[in-house]
Structure formats: C-alpha cells, structure tokens
Amino acid sequence: MSKSGGGGGAGGGSGGLTWVTLFDNQNASKKEETESNNKNDSSKKMSVERVYQKKTQLEHILLRPDTYIGSVETVTQSMWVYDEDVGMNCRDITYVPGLYKIFDEILVNAADNKQRDKNMNCIKISIDPDSNIISIWNNGKGIPVVEHKVEKMYVPALIFGQLLTSSNYDDEEKKVTGGRNGYGAKLCNIFSTKFTVETACKEYKHSFKQTWTNNMLKTTEPKIKHFDGDDYTCITFQPDLAKFQMEKLDKDTVALLTRRAYDIAGSCKGVKVLLNGKKLPVNGFRSYVDLYVKDRLDETGVALKVIHEVANERWDVCLTLSEKGFQQISFVNSIATTKGGRHVDYVVDQIVSKLIEVVKKKNKAGVSVKPFQVKNHVWVFVNCLIENPTFDSQTKENMTLQPKGFGSKCQLSEKFSKAASNCGIVESILNWVKFKAQTQLNKKCSSVKHSKIKGIPKLDDANDAGGKHSLDCTLILTEGDSAKSLAVSGLGVIGRDRYGVFPLRGKILNVREASHKQIMENAEINNIIKIVGLQYKKSYDDNESLKTLRYGKIMIMTDQDQDGSHIKGLLINFFHHNWPSLLKHSFLEEFITPIVKATKNKQELSFYSIPEFEEWKKQTENQKLWKIKYYKGLGTSTSKEAKEYFADMDRHRIIFRYAGPEDDAAITLAFSKKKVDDRKEWLTNFMEDRRQRRLHGLPEQFLYGTATKHLTYNDFINKELILFSNSDNERSIPSLVDGLKPGQRKVLFTCFKKKKK
C-alpha cells in the first residue's frame, strides 16, 4: 500500500512522504543471491519497521519512475524519427520512454511560453551526445526573478526545484499550454546528474542562474544579476543515463529527439527553431507535413496529394491517403499525442462522414463499406490548441478531454470536404472494395475439380466432365428449356460422353456494370462457374490451369434472332471481363441453326440470316415455286431436324477466334458504361452505312455463309450484335414524328381495329 504527502524540500527537493513496503524496494532493485542453506527460517522474519517504510516524494519518484515518466527500460517499437540521411522516417527504434519524456517536458515548456508571450519567435535546441548535454533556450517572457513571499525563495528555484509547483493549477483560468500537474520540468531535474536554469526578466531587471546536481538532491546558491536586455529562459541538463540503463545518447534516441525539434517547428506557429545552431527548414504546419509525404507515391505511382485547412487560429488540419491503415500525427498545445485522442476523433469523424457519402455513391461493387473501413485509408495531421487538456497518463500520449471542453470548434469547410474526396482516398477505398468483392467471389468458387456435381437443376452433365478428358468436353449453353430439348435430341447422334447441356433462363447479367451483390446473388452466373469449374483468382494463361476446368469449351446455342445475338454477346462479355485469356484459347463457340428454310421438291436450302435469305430471293427466279418456312426460334425445329444439325457439326459449329486488341476494344465498346458516347457514334455510323447500301442497291452484310467456320469477336460485335443494339434503340426510343414507340403504336392499332368491329 502507499500513502502520499505533499510540500517541503531537502536540497531543493521535496519533503513529501510516501509509505512503501520493503517488498516494493526489493522489486525495484536487483535481488541478492539467496543463501544455499536455509537453516533458520524464523531468523529471516522481517520486522514491522523493515516492512513499512516512509519515503519522500522525490525518493518515491526515483523508486517508481514509471508512474511519472514512463518506463526506464529500453523498448523497441516503430516510431517516427528524423534521420539525417533519410528525413522523417518511421522505423523500429530502441529507446527509453522515460528519457524521451524528461526531454519533452522541457521542450513543451519552451513552446508553452509562446502562449504567454506572443512576441516570442525563437527556440534553440542543442543535443550533444558526446558530452551528454542537452539545452533548450527560448526568447519568450522570462520567469519573474523575484522572491516568493510565501515560500521565501526565488520563483525560478520554486518552479524548477520544488515538486508540485506550477502556474497551471487554476482550473478556472482557460489555458492552452502543455503543463498541468506540477511535475514537468522537476522530473527532468530529478533524472539528471546536472540541471541548470538560466532566465532573465526585463520587467524585474534581473537575471537568474541556479544549478542542481545528484538528481535534484543538491543545489548551488542562485546567482542573481542586474539585467536590462531581452527576456529569455535556458534549461541545460545532463540526463542521468545510469537511471535509464544507458551509457550514452545513442543514434536512435538522438533521431527521436530530433524529430521532436521538428515537431515544435511545425506545431508552434510563428516560432523558428534552431537545432545545434542550424535553422530547421520548416515554416508552419503545412511545411511540416511535407516532411512526411514528400517522395511518397500512391498505388498508381502518383505523388500523394495533401489537403490543408486552417479552420481557425486554434485548428490546423492536413489530410492525405494512407496505404498502411489509419495513421495520425497530432499535437495538443505542442504535445505530441502519438496515440491520438478525442481531438483526432473529432476531426476524423467529420472527414469520414463526408467521404463515406461519396464512396456510397460511387461504390458499384455492392460491398457494404463501414466508417472504420474508410478510416483505414486516412492519414490525418492535426495541430490544435485545447483549453486545459486532460490526458490518460503523465506521459500525455492520449488526449481524453471531451469535445465540449475544447474551448473552440473545428468545422471543416465544404471546400476541404470536396478536395478530400478527390485526393486519392476515395479511389483507394473503391479499389479495396473491388479487391474484397473479388476475394468473396473467389471463396464461392471451388478450387477442387469434381467429376460429379450436384444441386444444379436441369443440368445434363457430360460423362467425362471433371475427369482426365475434361479439356475435350463441351458445355452447350442453350436459350431456355425448348432449346435444351433440341440439344438433347441432337446428342443422340454424337453421344453424351463429351457434351453437357445447361439451359439459361433468359439473358444473363452484364457483369461489367453489375454490382458485387448482384453477381454474388445471381444463380445463373454461379451455376455456370460451378459447372465449368471456374475460379475468379485464376487467369487461365497456360495449359496447366486449363486442366483444372471441368469443360474445355463452351458452345452457345441460341435463337438466330437479335435477342439470341444479345445473349451470345452477354456470355462473351462475361468471360472477357473475368477471364480474358480464355478467349485466346478458342474457348467459346456457337451453334447456329437455320432461321429460314426453302424447299422445292427434294431440294432444301437453309439460311442462317435474313440478309442472306433476302439476297437469295433477289437472285432466284420463280420464288413462288419454293416453300418457305421461317423458324421463330429453336423450339420450332423438330427432333429429326436436331439430329440433322448435330450430324453436320462442321456446318453448324462456329468457333470464336481471338484476333487481337481490336477484339478487346469491340467487346468493351458494346458493354462498358464508359463507352456510351462511343456507342452512339458506332450506331450512327452503322445506320448511315446501311442507308448508303440501300441507296446504292447493295446487299446487307451477313456473317454465316456456307464457308464460315470461324468468327472473330470484332466481326461478331460489329456485324451481328450491332443489329440488336440498333433494334433495341428503335424499340426503346420514341419517334420524333408521333412520340410513340413501336410497341405503343401496335397497342393503339389493335384498340382502333377492335373499336371498328
């Protein structure tokens, strides 16, 4: 147990009392080796006087330093430091938190003086590792060189040599300084072998100098001199390295203390900072932030963009993209709050709330984005002045004061919010969302090749699918159940070992523009992936990866009308968007069937496109002698015809062949939302070309001649799919003449006709 007292002093120290047990003392010092022979246990029984002891406050601080200055053991952790050859650098360092703290107390005291004296404009810091001497000087208002009437000693001696003395005890007075509890500089004195205070005050026309040694236990008499120059205060000390288990100020420690010098240069407005005689190249907070972000690039190789706003005289905020999770560099009254606190939350919450609105509007992946996930892409810098701040420990790394007590507000402007949404953070979040969506899709795909799969209705699986001959297997995707019946009838001719059939329920999703949620929940797409054995994470560049598939080819079997062309296009788009390499392996095929048949006696002609049939009509005399049959869809064909089609596989199977980048461009043109304007031009050119051909009596182009065995994706898009796109416009866009669409016109016609009857 412990009990603390206050006041008093010995040799400039404190007479405060603290009860401690000998067990505490034993934990603080090295244990002596125990005797090997424990003969008289009773003789070792401790007396009450040895168990319970009284300590002065100074002795207690030395005995329990972690309570006041943090650990005096070396720790290794990642910290921002300033390395001469690199600049601001986040790396693993080994340092002693307690030593860092006593230096910081003196440094923050110097920065605090700027709040007391607006004319202060310079802080000089000297760090000499060889002699183990550190000094911090400022030209702000000096400490009153006058004797304290109650304590009967000079004020500088009182505030630097007596514990629990402070000018910050009046909580009614609103101050924006770092000091608060009355320990501060005295802790530096206690943990130094030598500690010297020099100050001069023009108001009192005197200068003061006094030195303490031996952990504030001994002191010299103060030297008071007449003075009429400019005010200043200088603290020079030699840390007691033995207390920190150190032999000298090492490179890591000096780099950390140097960073704090840069911190003050950036956070203390209107103050130039000199380190070891050289002015630091920092002019304000924005300049300081550049030390962190200079030469840093985002994931696209572009330099990080910093958004800066001075909300008011007490709040300075900078924002940029973080690629290492949430990062913050913050200061409260020049104290480096390395763990953040409520001042950082106050600013970040505003930023995140604005960013998440933008992300939700732009997020097409369908993945839910939460505030903490947005925060993970934010790197914020906050420099603020808070009235009477509170912290969770004497080390002051985390500021705990509620926002209502800040004494000021930081309302970020709309200009800042707009700039924040264009600095790369939103793009980074969307990329992360896309990656997460892809990961979720990958999880839905089995990485194991199965010879048999269950749970997919209406699938007629090939016998060899998923086996050693899987690359030779073809999955026929049909437009509906009636088309499946036709395909199944045809399989009676070629067998079911290498051919499977699966009916599509209408048109599949345009995955290029679909959300992640839509894709995840789309049963049709998920079934195709499962049947074929596809995996989103694979690219299928080589033959080895192709061997993991259950089917080596996809054959698309749709009606020969324009909607059938659209289904083919959507399937091509699906594979091109997710696995473009498959298109280069001739993975896709189509199965064509006649759209018109002409018969005369025993002669039969099949036509696979209307333009081809129209051209035949022009060149054929006595057309009326021919019997013409139009096939509305695959369901019109009989089982007998199906077997005829499959028996002549070479005529009806058309292989899609990849011809190069023009194929990629054509597919993207047809299905990408970003190509709207290009599609308008594409369709306009098509209509003009068709008009010119008709004007000059030229036949329309068609793809499926008797010699056609292969087809490029570019030809399919520009000669077949474009017919659907044009027809879709004609069906969907009202006419300039009557404001009606064809479907509406047909409804009106039917109504008028019925009325006449």
Coordinates of C-alpha atoms in Angstrom, one line a residue, residues 499-708:
Y499 CA -21.1 -33.0 -74.3
G500 CA -23.1 -31.5 -71.5
V501 CA -26.2 -29.3 -71.7
F502 CA -27.4 -26.5 -69.4
P503 CA -30.4 -24.2 -70.2
L504 CA -30.1 -20.4 -69.5
R505 CA -33.1 -18.6 -68.1
G506 CA -33.2 -15.6 -70.4
K507 CA -30.4 -13.1 -70.6
I508 CA -27.6 -13.2 -68.2
L509 CA -26.2 -10.2 -66.2
N510 CA -23.9 -7.6 -67.8
V511 CA -21.2 -8.3 -65.2
R512 CA -19.1 -5.4 -66.4
E513 CA -21.6 -3.0 -64.9
A514 CA -23.2 -5.2 -62.2
S515 CA -22.6 -4.7 -58.5
H516 CA -20.8 -7.2 -56.4
K517 CA -24.0 -8.0 -54.6
Q518 CA -25.8 -8.7 -57.9
I519 CA -23.0 -11.1 -59.1
M520 CA -22.9 -12.9 -55.7
E521 CA -26.6 -13.4 -55.8
N522 CA -27.0 -14.3 -59.5
A523 CA -27.8 -18.0 -59.6
E524 CA -27.3 -18.3 -63.3
I525 CA -23.7 -17.0 -63.2
N526 CA -22.9 -19.0 -60.1
N527 CA -24.2 -22.2 -61.8
I528 CA -22.1 -21.6 -64.9
I529 CA -19.0 -21.1 -62.7
K530 CA -19.7 -24.2 -60.8
I531 CA -20.4 -26.4 -63.8
V532 CA -17.3 -25.3 -65.7
G533 CA -15.1 -25.3 -62.6
L534 CA -14.0 -21.7 -63.0
Q535 CA -12.1 -19.8 -60.3
Y536 CA -12.1 -16.0 -60.2
K537 CA -8.5 -15.9 -58.9
K538 CA -7.1 -17.8 -61.9
S539 CA -6.3 -16.2 -65.3
Y540 CA -6.0 -19.5 -67.3
D541 CA -3.0 -18.3 -69.3
D542 CA -1.5 -21.7 -69.7
N543 CA -2.5 -25.3 -70.4
E544 CA -1.9 -26.4 -66.8
S545 CA -4.5 -24.0 -65.4
L546 CA -6.9 -25.0 -68.2
K547 CA -6.7 -28.6 -67.0
T548 CA -8.4 -27.6 -63.7
L549 CA -11.6 -26.9 -65.6
R550 CA -14.4 -29.4 -65.9
Y551 CA -15.1 -28.3 -69.5
G552 CA -12.6 -27.2 -72.1
K553 CA -15.1 -25.4 -74.3
I554 CA -18.4 -23.5 -74.1
M555 CA -20.9 -23.8 -77.0
I556 CA -23.6 -21.1 -77.1
M557 CA -26.9 -22.3 -78.7
T558 CA -29.5 -19.5 -79.0
D559 CA -32.2 -18.5 -81.4
Q560 CA -30.9 -16.9 -84.6
D561 CA -32.8 -13.6 -83.9
Q562 CA -31.4 -10.4 -82.4
D563 CA -32.2 -11.3 -78.8
G564 CA -30.2 -14.5 -79.3
S565 CA -27.3 -12.4 -80.5
H566 CA -27.6 -10.4 -77.4
I567 CA -27.4 -13.5 -75.2
K568 CA -24.3 -14.6 -77.1
G569 CA -22.8 -11.1 -76.6
L570 CA -23.5 -11.1 -72.8
L571 CA -21.8 -14.5 -72.4
I572 CA -18.8 -13.3 -74.4
N573 CA -18.7 -10.2 -72.2
F574 CA -18.9 -12.4 -69.0
F575 CA -15.9 -14.4 -69.9
H576 CA -13.9 -11.5 -71.4
H577 CA -14.4 -9.4 -68.2
N578 CA -13.4 -12.1 -65.8
W579 CA -11.1 -14.4 -67.8
P580 CA -9.9 -12.7 -71.0
S581 CA -7.2 -15.3 -71.5
L582 CA -9.9 -18.0 -72.2
L583 CA -10.9 -16.1 -75.3
K584 CA -7.4 -16.6 -76.7
H585 CA -7.7 -20.4 -76.2
S586 CA -10.7 -20.6 -78.6
F587 CA -12.8 -21.4 -75.5
L588 CA -16.1 -20.1 -76.9
E589 CA -18.1 -21.5 -79.8
E590 CA -21.6 -21.0 -81.1
F591 CA -24.1 -23.5 -82.6
I592 CA -26.1 -21.9 -85.4
T593 CA -29.4 -23.2 -86.8
P594 CA -31.4 -22.0 -89.8
I595 CA -33.6 -19.0 -89.5
V596 CA -35.3 -19.7 -92.9
K597 CA -35.6 -22.9 -95.0
A598 CA -36.6 -23.0 -98.6
T599 CA -37.7 -26.3 -100.1
K600 CA -38.7 -27.4 -103.7
N601 CA -39.4 -31.0 -104.4
K602 CA -36.4 -32.8 -102.7
Q603 CA -34.2 -29.8 -102.7
E604 CA -33.7 -27.9 -99.4
L605 CA -31.8 -24.7 -98.7
S606 CA -31.0 -23.4 -95.2
F607 CA -30.4 -19.7 -94.5
Y608 CA -28.7 -18.6 -91.2
S609 CA -29.5 -14.9 -91.5
I610 CA -32.3 -12.8 -93.0
P611 CA -29.9 -10.7 -95.2
E612 CA -28.6 -13.9 -96.8
F613 CA -32.2 -15.1 -97.5
E614 CA -33.1 -11.7 -99.0
E615 CA -30.1 -11.8 -101.3
W616 CA -31.1 -15.3 -102.4
K617 CA -34.6 -14.1 -103.2
K618 CA -33.3 -11.3 -105.4
Q619 CA -31.2 -13.8 -107.4
T620 CA -33.8 -16.5 -107.7
E621 CA -36.5 -16.7 -110.4
N622 CA -39.9 -18.2 -109.7
Q623 CA -39.6 -17.9 -105.9
K624 CA -43.2 -18.9 -105.6
L625 CA -42.2 -22.4 -106.6
W626 CA -40.3 -22.7 -103.3
K627 CA -41.9 -23.4 -100.0
I628 CA -40.6 -21.0 -97.4
K629 CA -40.5 -21.9 -93.6
Y630 CA -39.5 -19.3 -91.0
Y631 CA -38.1 -20.6 -87.8
K632 CA -39.2 -18.3 -84.9
G633 CA -36.8 -20.0 -82.5
L634 CA -35.0 -23.2 -81.7
G635 CA -38.3 -24.6 -80.4
T636 CA -39.6 -24.6 -84.0
S637 CA -37.1 -27.2 -85.1
T638 CA -38.2 -30.8 -84.8
S639 CA -36.3 -33.6 -83.1
K640 CA -35.5 -35.0 -86.6
E641 CA -34.0 -31.7 -87.6
A642 CA -32.0 -31.5 -84.4
K643 CA -30.3 -34.8 -85.2
E644 CA -29.6 -33.5 -88.7
Y645 CA -28.0 -30.3 -87.3
F646 CA -25.7 -32.3 -84.9
A647 CA -24.9 -34.9 -87.6
D648 CA -23.5 -32.0 -89.7
M649 CA -21.5 -30.4 -86.8
D650 CA -18.9 -28.8 -89.1
R651 CA -21.6 -26.6 -90.7
H652 CA -23.3 -25.6 -87.5
R653 CA -20.4 -25.2 -85.2
I654 CA -18.7 -21.7 -85.5
I655 CA -15.6 -21.2 -83.4
F656 CA -14.8 -17.7 -82.0
R657 CA -11.2 -16.8 -82.7
Y658 CA -9.3 -14.1 -80.9
A659 CA -7.7 -11.7 -83.4
G660 CA -6.0 -9.2 -81.1
P661 CA -6.6 -5.9 -79.3
E662 CA -9.4 -4.9 -81.7
D663 CA -11.5 -7.8 -80.3
D664 CA -11.0 -6.5 -76.7
A665 CA -11.9 -3.0 -77.9
A666 CA -15.0 -4.2 -79.7
I667 CA -16.4 -6.1 -76.6
T668 CA -15.7 -3.2 -74.3
L669 CA -17.4 -0.8 -76.7
A670 CA -20.5 -2.9 -76.7
F671 CA -20.9 -3.4 -72.9
S672 CA -18.9 -0.8 -71.0
K673 CA -20.8 2.0 -69.4
K674 CA -17.8 4.3 -70.0
K675 CA -18.3 3.9 -73.8
V676 CA -21.7 5.5 -74.1
D677 CA -20.6 8.3 -76.4
D678 CA -18.5 5.9 -78.5
R679 CA -21.6 3.6 -78.8
K680 CA -23.7 6.5 -80.1
E681 CA -21.1 7.1 -82.8
W682 CA -20.9 3.4 -83.5
L683 CA -24.6 3.1 -84.1
T684 CA -24.8 6.3 -86.1
N685 CA -22.1 5.1 -88.5
F686 CA -23.9 1.8 -88.8
M687 CA -27.2 3.4 -89.7
E688 CA -25.5 5.7 -92.2
D689 CA -23.7 2.7 -93.8
R690 CA -26.9 0.7 -94.1
R691 CA -28.7 3.7 -95.6
Q692 CA -26.0 4.1 -98.2
R693 CA -26.0 0.4 -99.1
R694 CA -29.8 0.5 -99.6
L695 CA -29.4 3.7 -101.6
H696 CA -26.9 2.1 -103.9
G697 CA -28.8 -1.3 -104.1
L698 CA -26.0 -3.1 -102.3
P699 CA -26.9 -6.2 -100.2
E700 CA -26.7 -6.1 -96.4
Q701 CA -23.7 -7.8 -94.8
F702 CA -24.2 -11.2 -93.2
L703 CA -21.8 -13.5 -91.3
Y704 CA -22.8 -17.1 -91.7
G705 CA -22.1 -18.1 -95.3
T706 CA -21.7 -21.7 -96.3
A707 CA -17.9 -21.5 -95.9
T708 CA -18.0 -19.8 -92.5

